[in-house]
Short mmCIF file of C-alpha atoms and ligand atoms in Angstrom, two decimals:
data_model
loop_
_atom_site.label_atom_id
_atom_site.label_comp_id
_atom_site.label_asym_id
_atom_site.label_seq_id
_atom_site.Cartn_x
_atom_site.Cartn_y
_atom_site.Cartn_z
CA MET A 1 -73.70 -25.49 69.51
CA LYS A 2 -70.33 -26.56 70.94
CA ARG A 3 -69.59 -28.37 67.68
CA ILE A 4 -70.32 -25.27 65.66
CA ILE A 5 -67.97 -23.21 67.81
CA LEU A 6 -65.33 -25.92 67.50
CA LEU A 7 -65.71 -26.03 63.71
CA GLY A 8 -65.50 -22.24 63.63
CA LEU A 9 -62.29 -22.31 65.65
CA MET A 10 -60.85 -24.99 63.40
CA ALA A 11 -61.67 -22.94 60.29
CA LEU A 12 -60.00 -19.95 61.90
CA ALA A 13 -56.91 -22.01 62.65
CA VAL A 14 -56.78 -23.28 59.05
CA SER A 15 -57.11 -19.77 57.64
CA ASN A 16 -54.37 -18.59 60.01
CA VAL A 17 -52.08 -21.30 58.69
CA ALA A 18 -52.96 -20.18 55.16
CA ALA A 19 -52.20 -16.58 56.07
CA GLN A 20 -48.86 -17.63 57.53
CA LYS A 21 -48.05 -19.71 54.52
CA SER A 22 -48.63 -16.75 52.27
CA ASN A 23 -46.21 -14.31 53.86
CA SER A 24 -43.52 -14.74 51.23
CA LEU A 25 -43.01 -15.54 47.58
CA LYS A 26 -40.52 -18.22 48.57
CA LYS A 27 -43.06 -20.14 50.63
CA ALA A 28 -45.90 -19.67 48.17
CA PHE A 29 -43.88 -21.01 45.24
CA GLN A 30 -41.91 -23.69 47.08
CA ASN A 31 -43.64 -26.62 45.41
CA LYS A 32 -43.81 -24.97 41.99
CA PHE A 33 -40.39 -23.62 40.99
CA TYR A 34 -37.51 -21.66 42.48
CA ILE A 35 -38.25 -17.96 42.72
CA GLY A 36 -35.12 -15.87 42.48
CA THR A 37 -33.57 -12.45 42.21
CA ALA A 38 -30.43 -10.92 40.78
CA MET A 39 -28.07 -9.37 43.35
CA ASN A 40 -25.97 -6.24 42.90
CA LEU A 41 -22.78 -5.36 44.79
CA GLU A 42 -24.47 -3.39 47.60
CA GLN A 43 -26.62 -6.43 48.33
CA ILE A 44 -23.75 -8.90 48.02
CA HIS A 45 -21.64 -6.89 50.46
CA GLY A 46 -24.58 -6.32 52.79
CA THR A 47 -24.49 -2.49 52.77
CA ASP A 48 -28.04 -2.35 51.37
CA THR A 49 -29.49 -4.00 54.47
CA LYS A 50 -33.14 -3.45 53.53
CA SER A 51 -32.81 -5.26 50.22
CA VAL A 52 -30.88 -8.06 51.89
CA GLU A 53 -33.77 -8.56 54.31
CA ILE A 54 -36.19 -8.79 51.38
CA ILE A 55 -33.95 -11.25 49.54
CA LYS A 56 -33.66 -13.56 52.56
CA LYS A 57 -37.38 -13.51 53.20
CA GLN A 58 -38.75 -13.68 49.67
CA PHE A 59 -36.40 -15.58 47.37
CA SER A 60 -35.12 -19.16 47.11
CA SER A 61 -32.55 -18.56 44.37
CA ILE A 62 -29.98 -15.88 43.52
CA VAL A 63 -27.91 -14.87 40.52
CA SER A 64 -25.20 -12.19 40.34
CA GLU A 65 -26.29 -9.21 38.27
CA ASN A 66 -22.76 -8.32 37.14
CA CYS A 67 -19.88 -9.61 39.25
CA MET A 68 -19.51 -13.02 37.56
CA LYS A 69 -19.23 -11.61 34.06
CA SER A 70 -15.85 -12.24 32.44
CA MET A 71 -14.66 -8.60 32.47
CA TYR A 72 -14.96 -8.61 36.26
CA LEU A 73 -13.73 -12.14 36.94
CA GLN A 74 -10.71 -11.99 34.63
CA PRO A 75 -9.95 -8.34 33.85
CA GLN A 76 -6.46 -9.27 32.66
CA GLU A 77 -5.35 -12.56 31.22
CA GLY A 78 -4.63 -14.98 34.06
CA LYS A 79 -5.45 -12.39 36.75
CA PHE A 80 -8.69 -13.45 38.32
CA PHE A 81 -10.71 -11.35 40.76
CA PHE A 82 -13.01 -13.47 42.91
CA ASP A 83 -13.73 -11.31 45.98
CA ASP A 84 -17.26 -10.25 44.97
CA ALA A 85 -18.23 -13.60 43.50
CA ASP A 86 -16.96 -15.43 46.60
CA LYS A 87 -19.12 -13.23 48.83
CA PHE A 88 -22.13 -13.81 46.58
CA VAL A 89 -21.75 -17.58 46.74
CA GLU A 90 -21.21 -17.48 50.53
CA PHE A 91 -24.44 -15.49 50.92
CA GLY A 92 -26.36 -18.06 48.88
CA GLU A 93 -24.98 -20.99 50.83
CA LYS A 94 -25.60 -19.37 54.18
CA ASN A 95 -29.21 -18.77 53.22
CA LYS A 96 -29.71 -22.16 51.54
CA MET A 97 -30.41 -20.71 48.13
CA PHE A 98 -30.18 -22.24 44.68
CA ILE A 99 -27.16 -20.35 43.33
CA ILE A 100 -26.84 -19.43 39.67
CA GLY A 101 -23.67 -18.27 37.91
CA HIS A 102 -24.14 -15.65 35.20
CA THR A 103 -22.43 -15.86 32.74
CA LEU A 104 -19.42 -17.74 31.31
CA ILE A 105 -19.37 -16.93 27.59
CA TRP A 106 -20.95 -13.66 26.48
CA HIS A 107 -19.79 -11.19 23.83
CA SER A 108 -20.78 -8.28 26.11
CA GLN A 109 -19.06 -7.30 29.36
CA ALA A 110 -16.11 -9.42 28.24
CA PRO A 111 -12.59 -7.98 28.60
CA ASP A 112 -11.04 -6.77 25.32
CA TRP A 113 -7.91 -8.90 25.73
CA PHE A 114 -9.96 -12.08 25.42
CA PHE A 115 -10.11 -11.88 21.63
CA VAL A 116 -6.89 -10.18 20.54
CA ASP A 117 -3.13 -10.68 20.57
CA LYS A 118 -0.57 -8.11 21.72
CA ASP A 119 -0.85 -6.27 18.40
CA GLY A 120 -4.62 -5.99 18.73
CA LYS A 121 -5.31 -8.58 16.00
CA ASN A 122 -7.86 -11.35 16.42
CA VAL A 123 -6.30 -14.42 18.01
CA SER A 124 -6.32 -17.79 16.22
CA PRO A 125 -9.12 -20.31 16.87
CA GLY A 126 -6.67 -22.39 18.92
CA VAL A 127 -5.80 -19.48 21.23
CA LEU A 128 -9.44 -18.48 21.73
CA LYS A 129 -10.38 -22.08 22.58
CA GLN A 130 -7.56 -22.18 25.13
CA ARG A 131 -8.71 -18.88 26.69
CA MET A 132 -12.32 -20.07 26.85
CA LYS A 133 -11.24 -23.33 28.42
CA ASN A 134 -9.04 -21.62 30.97
CA HIS A 135 -11.73 -19.12 31.93
CA ILE A 136 -14.52 -21.67 32.21
CA THR A 137 -12.44 -24.29 34.00
CA THR A 138 -11.03 -21.82 36.54
CA VAL A 139 -14.40 -20.24 37.34
CA VAL A 140 -16.59 -23.35 37.36
CA SER A 141 -14.08 -25.44 39.35
CA ARG A 142 -13.80 -22.75 42.01
CA TYR A 143 -17.51 -23.02 42.75
CA LYS A 144 -17.91 -26.72 42.00
CA GLY A 145 -20.88 -28.19 43.85
CA ARG A 146 -21.82 -24.74 45.20
CA VAL A 147 -23.07 -22.88 42.13
CA LYS A 148 -25.87 -25.17 41.03
CA GLY A 149 -26.46 -23.86 37.53
CA TRP A 150 -24.50 -21.84 34.96
CA ASP A 151 -25.58 -19.61 32.12
CA VAL A 152 -22.87 -21.15 29.96
CA VAL A 153 -23.55 -19.14 26.81
CA ASN A 154 -25.49 -15.88 26.74
CA GLU A 155 -27.11 -14.17 23.73
CA ALA A 156 -25.53 -15.96 20.77
CA ILE A 157 -28.59 -16.00 18.48
CA MET A 158 -30.39 -13.13 16.75
CA GLU A 159 -34.16 -12.70 16.35
CA ASP A 160 -34.05 -13.91 12.74
CA GLY A 161 -32.44 -17.13 13.91
CA SER A 162 -28.96 -16.34 12.60
CA TYR A 163 -25.87 -16.50 14.79
CA ARG A 164 -24.75 -13.20 16.33
CA LYS A 165 -21.59 -12.02 14.62
CA SER A 166 -19.66 -11.77 17.88
CA LYS A 167 -15.91 -12.22 18.27
CA PHE A 168 -16.55 -15.78 19.47
CA TYR A 169 -18.46 -16.50 16.27
CA GLU A 170 -16.06 -14.61 14.03
CA ILE A 171 -13.08 -16.60 15.28
CA LEU A 172 -14.59 -20.01 16.02
CA GLY A 173 -17.89 -20.18 14.16
CA GLU A 174 -20.82 -22.10 15.69
CA GLU A 175 -18.39 -24.45 17.42
CA PHE A 176 -17.82 -22.04 20.31
CA ILE A 177 -21.14 -23.06 21.83
CA PRO A 178 -20.62 -26.85 22.10
CA LEU A 179 -17.06 -26.17 23.26
CA ALA A 180 -18.25 -23.91 26.08
CA PHE A 181 -20.74 -26.53 27.28
CA LYS A 182 -18.11 -29.26 27.10
CA TYR A 183 -15.60 -27.27 29.17
CA ALA A 184 -18.26 -26.42 31.76
CA GLN A 185 -19.45 -30.01 32.00
CA GLU A 186 -15.89 -31.24 32.51
CA ALA A 187 -15.27 -28.70 35.27
CA ASP A 188 -18.43 -29.57 37.24
CA PRO A 189 -20.29 -32.62 35.95
CA ASN A 190 -23.15 -32.04 38.41
CA ALA A 191 -23.91 -28.39 37.70
CA GLU A 192 -26.91 -27.60 35.52
CA LEU A 193 -25.90 -25.97 32.24
CA TYR A 194 -28.04 -23.43 30.39
CA TYR A 195 -28.23 -21.46 27.16
CA ASN A 196 -29.63 -17.99 27.98
CA ASP A 197 -30.99 -15.22 25.73
CA TYR A 198 -33.46 -12.32 25.41
CA ASN A 199 -36.49 -12.30 23.11
CA GLU A 200 -36.47 -16.06 23.16
CA TRP A 201 -40.15 -16.16 22.31
CA HIS A 202 -39.25 -14.75 18.87
CA PRO A 203 -40.04 -17.49 16.28
CA GLY A 204 -36.62 -17.13 14.60
CA LYS A 205 -34.80 -17.60 17.91
CA VAL A 206 -37.07 -20.47 18.95
CA LYS A 207 -36.17 -22.28 15.75
CA THR A 208 -32.39 -21.94 16.09
CA VAL A 209 -32.25 -22.41 19.87
CA THR A 210 -34.33 -25.62 19.75
CA GLN A 211 -32.04 -26.85 16.96
CA LEU A 212 -29.02 -25.92 19.06
CA VAL A 213 -30.33 -27.96 22.00
CA LYS A 214 -30.91 -30.96 19.73
CA ASP A 215 -27.43 -30.64 18.17
CA LEU A 216 -25.74 -30.48 21.57
CA LYS A 217 -27.63 -33.53 22.77
CA SER A 218 -26.86 -35.47 19.59
CA LYS A 219 -23.14 -34.78 20.17
CA GLY A 220 -23.50 -36.20 23.70
CA ILE A 221 -23.04 -32.77 25.27
CA ARG A 222 -25.28 -32.01 28.21
CA ILE A 223 -27.61 -29.01 28.30
CA ASP A 224 -30.18 -28.89 31.09
CA GLY A 225 -32.09 -25.74 30.42
CA VAL A 226 -32.92 -22.82 28.22
CA GLY A 227 -33.01 -19.46 30.01
CA MET A 228 -35.58 -17.01 28.73
CA GLN A 229 -34.45 -13.61 30.03
CA ALA A 230 -37.93 -12.04 29.99
CA HIS A 231 -37.10 -8.34 29.88
CA VAL A 232 -40.65 -7.68 28.77
CA GLY A 233 -42.93 -4.72 28.25
CA MET A 234 -46.62 -4.00 28.76
CA ASP A 235 -47.75 -5.30 25.35
CA THR A 236 -45.07 -7.41 23.78
CA PRO A 237 -44.69 -10.36 23.75
CA SER A 238 -48.15 -11.89 23.95
CA ILE A 239 -48.70 -14.56 26.59
CA ASN A 240 -49.71 -16.94 23.85
CA GLU A 241 -46.45 -16.42 21.98
CA TYR A 242 -44.55 -16.90 25.22
CA GLU A 243 -46.31 -20.17 25.97
CA LYS A 244 -45.57 -21.49 22.50
CA ALA A 245 -41.86 -20.86 23.06
CA ILE A 246 -41.87 -22.55 26.51
CA LEU A 247 -43.55 -25.59 24.98
CA ALA A 248 -41.10 -25.70 22.08
CA TYR A 249 -38.10 -25.67 24.43
CA ALA A 250 -39.66 -28.21 26.79
CA LYS A 251 -40.27 -30.53 23.85
CA THR A 252 -36.51 -30.80 23.27
CA GLY A 253 -36.20 -32.33 26.75
CA VAL A 254 -34.78 -29.37 28.68
CA LYS A 255 -36.27 -27.27 31.45
CA VAL A 256 -37.12 -23.63 30.95
CA ASN A 257 -35.73 -20.98 33.32
CA ILE A 258 -37.26 -17.54 33.34
CA THR A 259 -34.01 -15.79 34.17
CA GLU A 260 -34.19 -11.98 34.14
CA LEU A 261 -37.83 -11.10 34.55
CA GLU A 262 -39.02 -7.53 34.87
CA ILE A 263 -41.95 -5.72 33.26
CA SER A 264 -41.16 -2.18 32.18
CA ALA A 265 -44.07 0.22 32.66
CA LEU A 266 -42.55 2.73 30.25
CA PRO A 267 -43.00 3.21 26.53
CA SER A 268 -40.35 1.34 24.55
CA PRO A 269 -38.60 2.74 21.49
CA TRP A 270 -38.46 -0.71 19.87
CA GLY A 271 -40.28 -3.48 21.72
CA THR A 272 -38.37 -5.72 24.08
CA SER A 273 -34.77 -5.95 22.91
CA ALA A 274 -32.24 -6.30 25.74
CA ASN A 275 -29.13 -5.86 23.68
CA VAL A 276 -27.07 -3.94 26.22
CA SER A 277 -25.06 -1.98 23.64
CA ASP A 278 -28.20 -0.44 22.08
CA LYS A 279 -28.81 3.04 23.47
CA VAL A 280 -31.47 5.60 22.58
CA ALA A 281 -31.25 9.35 23.26
CA TYR A 282 -33.28 10.79 26.16
CA ASP A 283 -36.64 12.25 25.23
CA GLU A 284 -39.05 13.75 27.78
CA LYS A 285 -42.02 12.03 26.11
CA MET A 286 -40.45 8.66 26.83
CA ASN A 287 -40.27 9.38 30.58
CA PRO A 288 -43.93 10.05 31.41
CA TYR A 289 -44.22 8.79 35.03
CA LYS A 290 -41.49 10.62 36.93
CA ASN A 291 -43.74 11.11 39.96
CA GLY A 292 -45.47 7.74 40.06
CA LEU A 293 -47.63 5.48 37.93
CA PRO A 294 -51.20 6.63 37.17
CA LYS A 295 -53.83 4.24 38.57
CA ASP A 296 -54.83 2.80 35.20
CA VAL A 297 -51.22 2.08 34.20
CA GLN A 298 -50.61 0.56 37.63
CA THR A 299 -53.57 -1.79 37.18
CA GLN A 300 -52.49 -2.72 33.68
CA TRP A 301 -48.97 -3.45 34.95
CA GLU A 302 -50.27 -5.62 37.82
CA ASN A 303 -52.47 -7.56 35.42
CA ARG A 304 -49.53 -8.13 33.13
CA TYR A 305 -47.47 -9.61 36.01
CA GLN A 306 -50.37 -11.82 36.98
CA ASP A 307 -50.85 -12.99 33.41
CA PHE A 308 -47.21 -14.02 33.18
CA PHE A 309 -47.34 -15.84 36.52
CA LYS A 310 -50.56 -17.60 35.53
CA LEU A 311 -48.66 -18.88 32.52
CA PHE A 312 -45.63 -19.90 34.59
CA LEU A 313 -47.87 -21.75 37.03
CA LYS A 314 -49.71 -23.46 34.21
CA GLN A 315 -46.35 -24.54 32.78
CA LYS A 316 -44.78 -25.31 36.16
CA ASN A 317 -43.79 -28.82 35.12
CA ASN A 318 -41.63 -27.34 32.38
CA ILE A 319 -40.25 -24.47 34.47
CA ARG A 320 -37.42 -24.89 36.94
CA ARG A 321 -36.96 -21.29 38.08
CA VAL A 322 -38.37 -17.78 37.74
CA THR A 323 -35.80 -15.08 38.58
CA LEU A 324 -36.53 -11.35 38.82
CA TRP A 325 -33.79 -9.05 37.55
CA GLY A 326 -33.41 -7.19 40.85
CA VAL A 327 -35.34 -6.33 43.99
CA THR A 328 -36.48 -2.69 44.04
CA ASP A 329 -37.39 -0.28 41.24
CA ASN A 330 -34.62 2.22 41.91
CA GLN A 331 -31.96 -0.48 41.45
CA SER A 332 -33.27 -1.69 38.13
CA TRP A 333 -31.07 -1.35 35.05
CA LYS A 334 -34.29 -0.39 33.20
CA ASN A 335 -34.06 3.17 34.59
CA ASP A 336 -31.06 3.54 32.25
CA PHE A 337 -31.85 1.11 29.47
CA PRO A 338 -32.47 1.60 26.61
CA ILE A 339 -32.77 5.30 27.50
CA LYS A 340 -30.62 6.76 30.27
CA GLY A 341 -32.20 8.69 33.16
CA ARG A 342 -35.83 7.53 33.18
CA THR A 343 -38.01 6.49 36.11
CA ASP A 344 -39.28 2.95 35.58
CA TYR A 345 -41.36 0.64 37.79
CA PRO A 346 -40.46 -2.84 36.58
CA LEU A 347 -39.88 -4.85 39.78
CA LEU A 348 -41.91 -6.23 42.69
CA PHE A 349 -40.62 -3.88 45.43
CA ASP A 350 -40.93 -0.09 45.35
CA ARG A 351 -38.38 2.66 45.96
CA GLN A 352 -39.15 2.61 49.71
CA PHE A 353 -38.41 -1.14 49.90
CA ASN A 354 -42.09 -2.02 50.29
CA ALA A 355 -43.66 -5.02 48.60
CA LYS A 356 -46.03 -3.73 45.92
CA PRO A 357 -49.64 -4.94 46.13
CA VAL A 358 -48.92 -7.31 43.24
CA VAL A 359 -46.72 -9.46 45.52
CA GLU A 360 -49.73 -10.52 47.60
CA LYS A 361 -51.61 -11.22 44.38
CA LEU A 362 -48.86 -13.46 43.03
CA ILE A 363 -48.73 -15.31 46.34
CA LYS A 364 -52.50 -15.90 46.17
CA LEU A 365 -52.17 -17.13 42.60
CA ALA A 366 -49.49 -19.62 43.63
CA GLU A 367 -51.64 -20.92 46.44
CA THR A 368 -54.72 -21.43 44.32
CA LYS A 369 -53.05 -22.99 41.28
C1 XIL B 1 -27.24 -5.83 32.79
C2 XIL B 1 -27.10 -5.31 34.23
O1 XIL B 1 -28.37 -5.35 34.84
C3 XIL B 1 -26.55 -3.91 34.23
O2 XIL B 1 -26.27 -3.50 35.56
C4 XIL B 1 -25.28 -3.82 33.37
O3 XIL B 1 -24.87 -2.49 33.29
C5 XIL B 1 -25.52 -4.37 31.98
O4 XIL B 1 -26.03 -5.69 32.08
N1 XIL B 1 -28.98 -9.40 29.57
C6 XIL B 1 -28.15 -10.02 30.49
C7 XIL B 1 -27.76 -9.29 31.72
O5 XIL B 1 -27.85 -11.21 30.34
O6 XIL B 1 -26.48 -9.66 32.16
C8 XIL B 1 -27.84 -7.80 31.55
O7 XIL B 1 -27.59 -7.18 32.82
C9 XIL B 1 -29.19 -7.40 30.98
C10 XIL B 1 -29.44 -8.05 29.65
#
């Protein structure tokens, strides 16, 4: 009888430990991959105290949502603004987080001066290379050894596998990508270096991005990871398609980062593009859940999150990090993209800063897989 009671008590103790272990995403995923979030300025400066509490408790990695983009870091040539980025990095260090810099070379949210001379004409390849080098070297050196991974190049490839006709491409051709990686590597040889993009499950992108990784490696230029943004919807892409892409990238010898995950619960005018310059006019029909998600949509959305995390856990040996693109629904860029003024529910914490029921489900998944 005593033994039975003792065994019962031991079982209770074990289940208590399990319950304790499961009180955060960070703990649940600690032996799988980093679990991260993007941070906005209110969080970086600590004015949004409730989100900051969530970030400290739940996440092991952070990335800046906007403040490390080139238009903010170098609004005028040679005039750098580091106040926000410095605070962001300090926060990460203080809380022992894996800090990601986003992003060095991107056609969007880049200052206009970067590509033109004083008459507004495109600069020569030599001048653009010098500007890229100066930007990358200044930014990466400042955070050397502190920012652990950089999205070196963002969104350079289109869905059909062709190169985006950005100013970088127009002036330098494909060479701007290896150059960017080389400059970053020189500035911090120990930082992880990534190529990052949306719709990276798209077969055309998979083809060119895997080729890009191979080309960089064959030139002796280091690339450590491919970042799949993962701004996904309820139906597209399929989990199967997503897995195929993860496997294709892993096969080239790099890790996969899931870098900007959120699952929009709203109808999409075109699938899952995240091209920030694409905007669609507001239409009442496209904003159906202003007062909350109906139960069936809620369930479908939770299942979709779980399906993605089942895949990430299955592929954990190929995945280094899964980062959510924000903390709570009301802060998500998806309320204004691709249609301005909608009410979306894409993230893991609700508008009252509460963890949604799916958080507990993801924690359970992590602990059983
Ligand atoms: C978005 C931010 O979330 C918004 O606040 C900003 O207005 C536009 O950019 N791909 C990226 C991210 O790599 O930097 C973008 O972030 C979303 C798409």
